[in-house]
XYZ file of C-alpha atoms in Angstrom:
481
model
C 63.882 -44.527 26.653
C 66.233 -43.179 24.441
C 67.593 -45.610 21.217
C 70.965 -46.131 20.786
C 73.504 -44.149 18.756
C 73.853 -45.950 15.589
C 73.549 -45.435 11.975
C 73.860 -47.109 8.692
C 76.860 -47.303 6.209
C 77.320 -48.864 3.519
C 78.621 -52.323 4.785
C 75.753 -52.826 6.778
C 73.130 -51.656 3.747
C 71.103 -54.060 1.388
C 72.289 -54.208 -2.524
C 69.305 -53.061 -3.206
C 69.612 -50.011 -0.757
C 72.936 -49.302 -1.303
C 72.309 -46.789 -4.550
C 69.278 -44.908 -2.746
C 70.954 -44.218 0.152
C 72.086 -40.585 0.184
C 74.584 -39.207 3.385
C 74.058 -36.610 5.702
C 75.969 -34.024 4.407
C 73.659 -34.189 1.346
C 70.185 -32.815 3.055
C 69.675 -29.871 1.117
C 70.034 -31.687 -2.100
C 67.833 -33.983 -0.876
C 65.329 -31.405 -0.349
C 65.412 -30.084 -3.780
C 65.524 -33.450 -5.659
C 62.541 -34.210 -3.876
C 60.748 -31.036 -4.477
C 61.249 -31.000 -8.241
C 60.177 -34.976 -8.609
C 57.056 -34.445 -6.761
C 56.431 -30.967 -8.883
C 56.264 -28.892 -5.617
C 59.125 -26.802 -6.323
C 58.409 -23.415 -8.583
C 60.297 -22.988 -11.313
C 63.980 -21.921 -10.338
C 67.184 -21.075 -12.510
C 69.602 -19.564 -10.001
C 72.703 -21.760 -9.141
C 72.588 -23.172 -5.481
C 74.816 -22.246 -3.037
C 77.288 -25.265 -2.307
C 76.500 -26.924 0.770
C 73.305 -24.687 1.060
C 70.871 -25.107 4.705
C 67.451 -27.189 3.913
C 65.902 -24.456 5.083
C 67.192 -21.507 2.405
C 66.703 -24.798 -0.432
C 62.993 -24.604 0.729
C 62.567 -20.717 1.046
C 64.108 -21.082 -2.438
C 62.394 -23.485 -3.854
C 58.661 -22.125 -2.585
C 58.290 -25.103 -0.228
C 58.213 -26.172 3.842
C 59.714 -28.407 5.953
C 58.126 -29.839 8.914
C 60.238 -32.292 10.923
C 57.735 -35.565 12.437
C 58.321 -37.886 14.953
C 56.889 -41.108 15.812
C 57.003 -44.166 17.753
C 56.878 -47.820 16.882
C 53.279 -48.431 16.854
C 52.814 -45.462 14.589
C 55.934 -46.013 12.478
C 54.159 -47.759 9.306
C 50.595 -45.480 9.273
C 53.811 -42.758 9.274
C 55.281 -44.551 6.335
C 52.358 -44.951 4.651
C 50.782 -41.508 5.183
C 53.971 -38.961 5.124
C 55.311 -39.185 1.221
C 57.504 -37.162 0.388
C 59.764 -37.097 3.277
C 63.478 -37.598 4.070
C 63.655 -40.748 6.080
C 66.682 -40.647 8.721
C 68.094 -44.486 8.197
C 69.481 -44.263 12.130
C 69.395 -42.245 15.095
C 71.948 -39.342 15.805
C 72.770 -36.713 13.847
C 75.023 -37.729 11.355
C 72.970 -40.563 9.283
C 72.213 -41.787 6.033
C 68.428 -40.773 4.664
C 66.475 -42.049 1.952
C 64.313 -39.904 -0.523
C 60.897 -41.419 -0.226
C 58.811 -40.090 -2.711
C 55.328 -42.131 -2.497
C 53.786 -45.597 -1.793
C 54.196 -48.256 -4.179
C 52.163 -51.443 -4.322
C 52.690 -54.589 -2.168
C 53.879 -52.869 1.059
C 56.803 -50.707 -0.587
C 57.851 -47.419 -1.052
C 59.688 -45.955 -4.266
C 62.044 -43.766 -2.853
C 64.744 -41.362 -5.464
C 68.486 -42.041 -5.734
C 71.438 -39.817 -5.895
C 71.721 -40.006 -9.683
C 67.987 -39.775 -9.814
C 66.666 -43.056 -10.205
C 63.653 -44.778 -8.746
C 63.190 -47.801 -6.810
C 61.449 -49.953 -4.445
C 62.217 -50.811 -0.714
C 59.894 -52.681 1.183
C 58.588 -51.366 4.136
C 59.348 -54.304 5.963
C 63.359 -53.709 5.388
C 62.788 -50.274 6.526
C 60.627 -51.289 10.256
C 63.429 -53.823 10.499
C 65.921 -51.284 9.835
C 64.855 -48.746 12.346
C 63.234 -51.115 14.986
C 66.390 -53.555 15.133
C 68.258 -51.902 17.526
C 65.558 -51.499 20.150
C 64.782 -55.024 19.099
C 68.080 -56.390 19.908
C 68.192 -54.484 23.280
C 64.908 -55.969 24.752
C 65.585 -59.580 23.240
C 67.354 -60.853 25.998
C 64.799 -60.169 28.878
C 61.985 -61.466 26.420
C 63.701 -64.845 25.291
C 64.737 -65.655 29.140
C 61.000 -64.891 30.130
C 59.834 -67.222 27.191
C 62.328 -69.908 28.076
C 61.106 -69.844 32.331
C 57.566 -70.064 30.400
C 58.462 -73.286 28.406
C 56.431 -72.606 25.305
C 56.244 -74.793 22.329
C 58.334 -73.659 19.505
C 54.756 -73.159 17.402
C 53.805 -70.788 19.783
C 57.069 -69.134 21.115
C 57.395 -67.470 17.648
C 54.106 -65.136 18.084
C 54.392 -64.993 21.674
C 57.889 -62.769 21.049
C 56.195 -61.411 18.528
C 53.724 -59.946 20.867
C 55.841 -58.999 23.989
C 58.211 -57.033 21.522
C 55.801 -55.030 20.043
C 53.851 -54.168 23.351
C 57.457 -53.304 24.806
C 58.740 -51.454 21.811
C 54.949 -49.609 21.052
C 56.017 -46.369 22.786
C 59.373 -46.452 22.255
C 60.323 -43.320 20.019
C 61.874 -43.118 17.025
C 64.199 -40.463 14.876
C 61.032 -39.728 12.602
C 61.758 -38.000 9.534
C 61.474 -34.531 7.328
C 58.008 -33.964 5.448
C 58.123 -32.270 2.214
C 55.230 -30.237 1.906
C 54.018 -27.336 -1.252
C 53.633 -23.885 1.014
C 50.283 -22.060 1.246
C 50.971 -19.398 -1.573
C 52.171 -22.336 -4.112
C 50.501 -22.629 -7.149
C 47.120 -24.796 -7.309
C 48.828 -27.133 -9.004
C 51.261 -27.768 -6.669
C 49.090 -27.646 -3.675
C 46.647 -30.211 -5.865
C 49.949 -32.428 -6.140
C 50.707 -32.087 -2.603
C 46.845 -33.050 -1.205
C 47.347 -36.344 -3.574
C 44.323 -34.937 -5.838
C 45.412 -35.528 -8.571
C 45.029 -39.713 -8.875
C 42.071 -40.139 -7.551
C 41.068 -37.472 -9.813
C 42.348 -38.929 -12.828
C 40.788 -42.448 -11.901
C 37.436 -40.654 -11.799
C 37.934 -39.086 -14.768
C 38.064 -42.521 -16.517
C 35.632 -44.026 -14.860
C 33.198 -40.651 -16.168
C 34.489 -41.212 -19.600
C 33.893 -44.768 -19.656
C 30.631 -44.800 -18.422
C 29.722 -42.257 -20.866
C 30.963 -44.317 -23.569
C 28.645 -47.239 -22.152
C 25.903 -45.647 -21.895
C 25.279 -44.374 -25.732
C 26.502 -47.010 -26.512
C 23.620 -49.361 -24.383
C 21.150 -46.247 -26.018
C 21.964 -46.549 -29.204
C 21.217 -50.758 -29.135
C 18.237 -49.975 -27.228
C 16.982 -47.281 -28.930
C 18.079 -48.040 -32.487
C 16.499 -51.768 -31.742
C 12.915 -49.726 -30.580
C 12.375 -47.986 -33.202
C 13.242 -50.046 -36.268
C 10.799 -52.786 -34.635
C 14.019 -55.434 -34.714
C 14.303 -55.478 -30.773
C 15.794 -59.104 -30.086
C 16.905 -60.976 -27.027
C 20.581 -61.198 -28.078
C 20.258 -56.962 -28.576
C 18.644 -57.051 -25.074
C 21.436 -59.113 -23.471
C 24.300 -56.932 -24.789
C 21.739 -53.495 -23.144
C 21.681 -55.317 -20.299
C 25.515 -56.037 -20.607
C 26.490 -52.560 -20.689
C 24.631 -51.190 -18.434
C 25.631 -53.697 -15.583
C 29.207 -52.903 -16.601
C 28.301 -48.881 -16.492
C 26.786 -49.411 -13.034
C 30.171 -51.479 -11.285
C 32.376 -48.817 -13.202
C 29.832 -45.741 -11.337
C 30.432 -47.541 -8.234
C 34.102 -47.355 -8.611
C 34.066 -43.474 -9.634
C 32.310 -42.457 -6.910
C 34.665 -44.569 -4.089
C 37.024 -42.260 -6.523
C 35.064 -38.825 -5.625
C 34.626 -39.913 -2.195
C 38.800 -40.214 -1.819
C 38.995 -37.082 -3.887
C 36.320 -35.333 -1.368
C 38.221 -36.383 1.746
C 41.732 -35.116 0.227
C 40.494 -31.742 -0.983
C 38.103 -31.318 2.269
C 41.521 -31.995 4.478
C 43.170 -29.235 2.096
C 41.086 -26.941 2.434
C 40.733 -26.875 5.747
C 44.926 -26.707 6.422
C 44.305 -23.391 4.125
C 41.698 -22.159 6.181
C 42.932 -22.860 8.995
C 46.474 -21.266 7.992
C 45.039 -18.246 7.150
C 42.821 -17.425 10.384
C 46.315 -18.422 12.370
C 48.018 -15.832 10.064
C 45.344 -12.777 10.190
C 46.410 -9.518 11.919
C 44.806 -9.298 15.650
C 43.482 -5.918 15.143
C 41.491 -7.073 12.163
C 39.603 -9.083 14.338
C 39.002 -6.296 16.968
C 37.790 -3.450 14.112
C 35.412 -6.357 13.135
C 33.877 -6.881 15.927
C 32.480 -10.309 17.253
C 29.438 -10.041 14.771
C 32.180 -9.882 11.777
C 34.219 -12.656 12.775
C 31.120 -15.018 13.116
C 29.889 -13.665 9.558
C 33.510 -14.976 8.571
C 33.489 -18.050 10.019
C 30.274 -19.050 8.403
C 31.128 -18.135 4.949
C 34.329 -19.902 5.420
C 32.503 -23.041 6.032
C 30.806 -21.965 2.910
C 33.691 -22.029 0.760
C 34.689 -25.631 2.022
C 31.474 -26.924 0.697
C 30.892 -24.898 -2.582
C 34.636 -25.793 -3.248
C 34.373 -29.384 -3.168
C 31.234 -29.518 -4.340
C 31.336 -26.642 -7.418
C 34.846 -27.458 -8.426
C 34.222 -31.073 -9.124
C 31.225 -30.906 -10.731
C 32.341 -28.025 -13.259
C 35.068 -30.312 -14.290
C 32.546 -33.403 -14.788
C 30.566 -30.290 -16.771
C 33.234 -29.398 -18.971
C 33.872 -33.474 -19.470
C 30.689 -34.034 -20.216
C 30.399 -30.819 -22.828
C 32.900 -32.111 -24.709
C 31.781 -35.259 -25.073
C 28.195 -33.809 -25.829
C 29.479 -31.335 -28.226
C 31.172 -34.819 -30.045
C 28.268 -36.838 -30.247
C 26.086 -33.833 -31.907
C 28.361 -33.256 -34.480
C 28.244 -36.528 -35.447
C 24.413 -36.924 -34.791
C 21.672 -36.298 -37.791
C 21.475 -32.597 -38.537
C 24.896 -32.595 -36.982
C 25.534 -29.090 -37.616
C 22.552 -27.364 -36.742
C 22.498 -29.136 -33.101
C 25.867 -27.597 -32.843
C 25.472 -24.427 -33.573
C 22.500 -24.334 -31.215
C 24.619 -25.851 -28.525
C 27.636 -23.102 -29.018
C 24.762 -20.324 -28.721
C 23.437 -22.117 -25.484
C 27.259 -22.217 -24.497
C 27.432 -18.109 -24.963
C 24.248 -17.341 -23.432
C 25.295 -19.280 -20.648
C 28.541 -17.940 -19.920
C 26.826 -14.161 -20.291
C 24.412 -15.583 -18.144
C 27.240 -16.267 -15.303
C 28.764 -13.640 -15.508
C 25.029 -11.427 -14.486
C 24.782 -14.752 -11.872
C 28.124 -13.481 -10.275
C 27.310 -9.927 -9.405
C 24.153 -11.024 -8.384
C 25.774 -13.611 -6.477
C 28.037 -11.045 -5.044
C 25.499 -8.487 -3.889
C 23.945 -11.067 -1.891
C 27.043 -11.738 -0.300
C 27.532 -8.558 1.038
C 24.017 -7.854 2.069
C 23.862 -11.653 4.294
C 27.703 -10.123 5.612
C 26.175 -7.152 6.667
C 22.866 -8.498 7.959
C 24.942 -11.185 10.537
C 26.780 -8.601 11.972
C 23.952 -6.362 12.513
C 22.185 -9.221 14.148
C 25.550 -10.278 16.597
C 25.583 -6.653 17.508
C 22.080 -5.476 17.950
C 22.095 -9.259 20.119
C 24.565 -7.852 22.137
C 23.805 -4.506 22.991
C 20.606 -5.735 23.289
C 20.047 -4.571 27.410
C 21.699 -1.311 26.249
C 19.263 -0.542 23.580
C 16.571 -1.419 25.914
C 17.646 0.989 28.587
C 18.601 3.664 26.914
C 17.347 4.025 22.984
C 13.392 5.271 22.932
C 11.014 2.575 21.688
C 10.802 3.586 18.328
C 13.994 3.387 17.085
C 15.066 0.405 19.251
C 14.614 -1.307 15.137
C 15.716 1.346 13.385
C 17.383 0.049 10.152
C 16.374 -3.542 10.359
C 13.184 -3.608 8.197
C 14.700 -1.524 5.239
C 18.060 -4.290 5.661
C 15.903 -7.250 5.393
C 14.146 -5.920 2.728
C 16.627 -5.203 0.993
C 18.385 -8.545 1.236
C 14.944 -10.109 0.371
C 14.714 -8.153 -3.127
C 18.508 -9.347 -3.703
C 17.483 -12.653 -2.897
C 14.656 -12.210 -5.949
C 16.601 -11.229 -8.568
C 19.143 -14.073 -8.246
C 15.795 -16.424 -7.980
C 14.561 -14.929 -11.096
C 17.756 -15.141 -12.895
C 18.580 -18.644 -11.941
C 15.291 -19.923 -12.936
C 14.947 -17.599 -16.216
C 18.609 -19.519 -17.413
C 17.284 -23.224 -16.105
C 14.462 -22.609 -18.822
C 16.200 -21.524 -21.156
C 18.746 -24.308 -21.048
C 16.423 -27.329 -19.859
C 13.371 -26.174 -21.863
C 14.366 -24.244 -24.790
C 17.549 -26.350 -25.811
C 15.721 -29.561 -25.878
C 12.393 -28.402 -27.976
C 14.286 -26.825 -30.764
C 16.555 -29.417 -31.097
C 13.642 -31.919 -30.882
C 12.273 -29.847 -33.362
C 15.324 -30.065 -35.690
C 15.727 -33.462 -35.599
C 11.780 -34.316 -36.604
C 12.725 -31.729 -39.590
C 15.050 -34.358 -40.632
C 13.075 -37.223 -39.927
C 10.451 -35.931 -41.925
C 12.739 -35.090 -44.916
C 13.636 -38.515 -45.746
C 14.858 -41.726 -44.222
C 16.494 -42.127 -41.204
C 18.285 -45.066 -39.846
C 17.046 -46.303 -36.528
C 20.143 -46.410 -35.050
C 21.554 -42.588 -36.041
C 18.028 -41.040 -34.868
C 18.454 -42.895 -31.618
C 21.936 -41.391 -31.495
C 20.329 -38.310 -32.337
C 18.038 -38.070 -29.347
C 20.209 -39.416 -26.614
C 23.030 -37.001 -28.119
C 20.075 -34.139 -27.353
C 19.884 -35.681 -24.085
C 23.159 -36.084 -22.928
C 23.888 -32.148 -23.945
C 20.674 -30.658 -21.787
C 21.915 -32.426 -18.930
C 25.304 -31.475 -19.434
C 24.365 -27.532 -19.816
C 22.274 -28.106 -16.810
C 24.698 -29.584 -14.502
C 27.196 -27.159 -15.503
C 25.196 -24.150 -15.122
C 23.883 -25.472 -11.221
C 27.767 -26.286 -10.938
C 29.364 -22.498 -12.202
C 26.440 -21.449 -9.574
C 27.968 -23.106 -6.408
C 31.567 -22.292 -7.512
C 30.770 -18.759 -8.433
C 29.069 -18.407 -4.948
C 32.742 -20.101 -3.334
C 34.774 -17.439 -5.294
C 32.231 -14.326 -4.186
C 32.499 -15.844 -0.608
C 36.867 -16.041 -0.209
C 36.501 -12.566 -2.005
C 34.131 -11.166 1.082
C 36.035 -12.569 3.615
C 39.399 -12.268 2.473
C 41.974 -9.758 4.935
């Protein structure tokens, strides 16, 4: 079922359309105005072309098209799902398009404007838009079937309702132009494009803000403890704060979970992008015991990404806010300094932890392809190598992945010490140096110790985070073409 030939001008167009609407002779600039608002586009200084292809704007511009089609039923998960895309306002060839650029709130979408600017246009105008022409073609049959039916007019209405959308549900539909950053785009760009960046933000906030609540609920606890002044109305306002910390957690992570599905769906299109794009013969000098080595530590790199990525920016969040809070803390100074030194030893520390890292990489690389291949030329081996070497090589390889496997054991656990054990006992021991020296307010010791507190757990969550994203990086770097 094919939908009619028509199109809309300018006549026919809402006021509130009519200054968004852009015409069809103006698709490349379309292209480009909605690759530099959505900051997809690299930065470009050459003059265009006049009436340049879409296609040369994108190569241009460092982005891709991908033209989508749809039918009814999926015509608003499209619309809520595709931003940015050019949005045909017809069928045919020859018809006006809107610049959506992303969702808006209550059901609209803010789409850009010839002189560039933004506005609203509910997605209601746009269904109605697209689906009125089918709509008007199957009214007929429908309202004669409803009138033979005799409904009442309470019920007529969503009885038409019904029979039009289960007519018009695979009808199809123009569809539209996605806008999309390309593969080798900067990670900024590709972060824009995978719609990181809010939920991101968002979580961010909700980190910072919990922070905030939490000394805060310490210091009225703490400072209330150990002055010996603990009273209910200090108790209420703990308890206050720390309800409000826990609904503000729950928000952050339904904020990491959206953040975890966008990046995981990311990464993946990469992955997957790359594998389609990798030179056949690769795969056969490989051999079937290097391509499943490959696979796996691609799956690798998914998780460590996600995982490792995130958490080294809560790390670095939570640094800074740690490094704050010491400085301000009794024997402000001193903690400092002895958090900067923890800071140095710990980035020395990763950088040992990543050749490590990588070493193991390569050995567990090499050790899965020996193991594919010695599985199978297994019946070979058996027939025709003599029973003592039929092994040969395998006991030396595990052995020497196993020592590999002890060094990065020993190193790990030699820096967890050090930063979970040796932080935490000299700054203890600084801050009863002060104590004992003269009089301390209950409420600045308290800060003291849950400043201490906050900055071990900090170093250690950033030093098991810089371990999963270190092992990511060593893992795209052995697989890579």
């Amino acid at each position: 079922m094919s939908p009619p030939e028509t199109g809309m001008s300018a006549t026919t167009a809402s006021a509130a359309w009519e200054s968004f609407v852009w015409g069809p002779e103006r698709l490349g600039e379309v292209v480009e105005a909605l690759s530099r608002a959505c900051g997809l586009a690299r930065s470009d200084t050459s003059t265009a072309p006049p009436d340049e292809p879409p296609l040369a704007v994108a190569a241009r511009l460092g982005v891709e098209l991908h033209a989508v089609h749809c039918d009814v039923a999926g015509l608003r998960d499209m619309l809520r799902r595709a931003p940015p895309f050019v949005l045909p306002l017809g069928y045919g060839a020859a018809v006006p398009m809107l610049a959506v650029l992303r969702r808006g709130l209550f059901g609209a979408l803010i789409v850009l404007g010839p002189d560039g600017r933004r506005g609203r246009v509910p997605v209601e105008d746009i269904t109605a838009r697209l689906c009125g022409p089918l709509e008007e073609r199957e009214a007929p049959a429908i309202d004669a079937l409803l009138n033979e039916a005799g409904l009442a007019p309470r019920r007529r209405a969503k009885a038409r309702a019904r029979l039009m959308a289960e007519r018009l549900a695979a009808s199809r539909l123009g569809g539209g132009m996605l806008v999309r950053a390309a593969p080798w785009s900067s990670p900024l760009a590709l972060a824009r494009d995978a719609g990181l960046l809010p939920p991101l933000m968002k979580l961010l906030g909700a980190r910072a803000v919990g922070l905030v609540l939490g000394l805060s609920a310490w210091v009225i606890i703490g400072g209330g403890a150990l002055s010996g002044q603990l009273s209910p109305a200090w108790v209420g306002g703990w308890a206050l704060l720390g309800l409000t910390g826990l609904v503000i957690g729950q928000w952050g992570a339904w904020q990491q979970g959206q953040l975890a599905l966008r990046g995981g769906a990311a990464v993946k299109r990469l992955l997957l992008r790359g594998a389609m794009n990798l030179d056949p013969e690769h795969h056969r000098r490989q051999g079937s015991g290097g391509s499943l080595a490959r696979v796996s530590e691609s799956q690798a790199i998914e998780d460590l990404v996600l995982s490792g990525g995130l958490s080294v920016v809560f790390g670095v969040f939570d640094l800074l806010v740690a490094a704050g809070v010491l400085w301000i803390a009794p024997a402000g100074p001193a903690l400092f300094g002895l958090f900067v030194l923890c800071l140095i030893a710990l980035v020395a520390a990763t950088v040992r932890g990543g050749k490590l890292t990588f070493q193991l990489t390569e050995g567990r690389l090499t050790l899965a392809g020996l193991l594919v291949e010695r599985m199978v030329g297994h019946r070979t081996r058996l027939a025709q190598a003599h029973p003592d070497r039929r092994t040969a090589g395998e006991d030396e390889a595990l052995a020497e992945h196993h020592l590999r496997v002890e060094r990065l054991d020993r190193h790990r656990l030699r820096l967890h010490l050090l930063l979970g054990g040796g932080f935490t006992v000299i700054a203890a021991a600084l801050l009863g140096g002060v104590f004992a020296l003269g009089a301390l307010p209950a409420e600045a010791l308290a800060l003291g110790v849950g400043g201490v507190l906050l900055a071990q757990g900090a170093l250690l969550g950033v030093n098991t985070s810089l371990d999963g994203l270190i092992a990511a990086v060593v893992s795209w770097r052995a697989i890579e073409p």
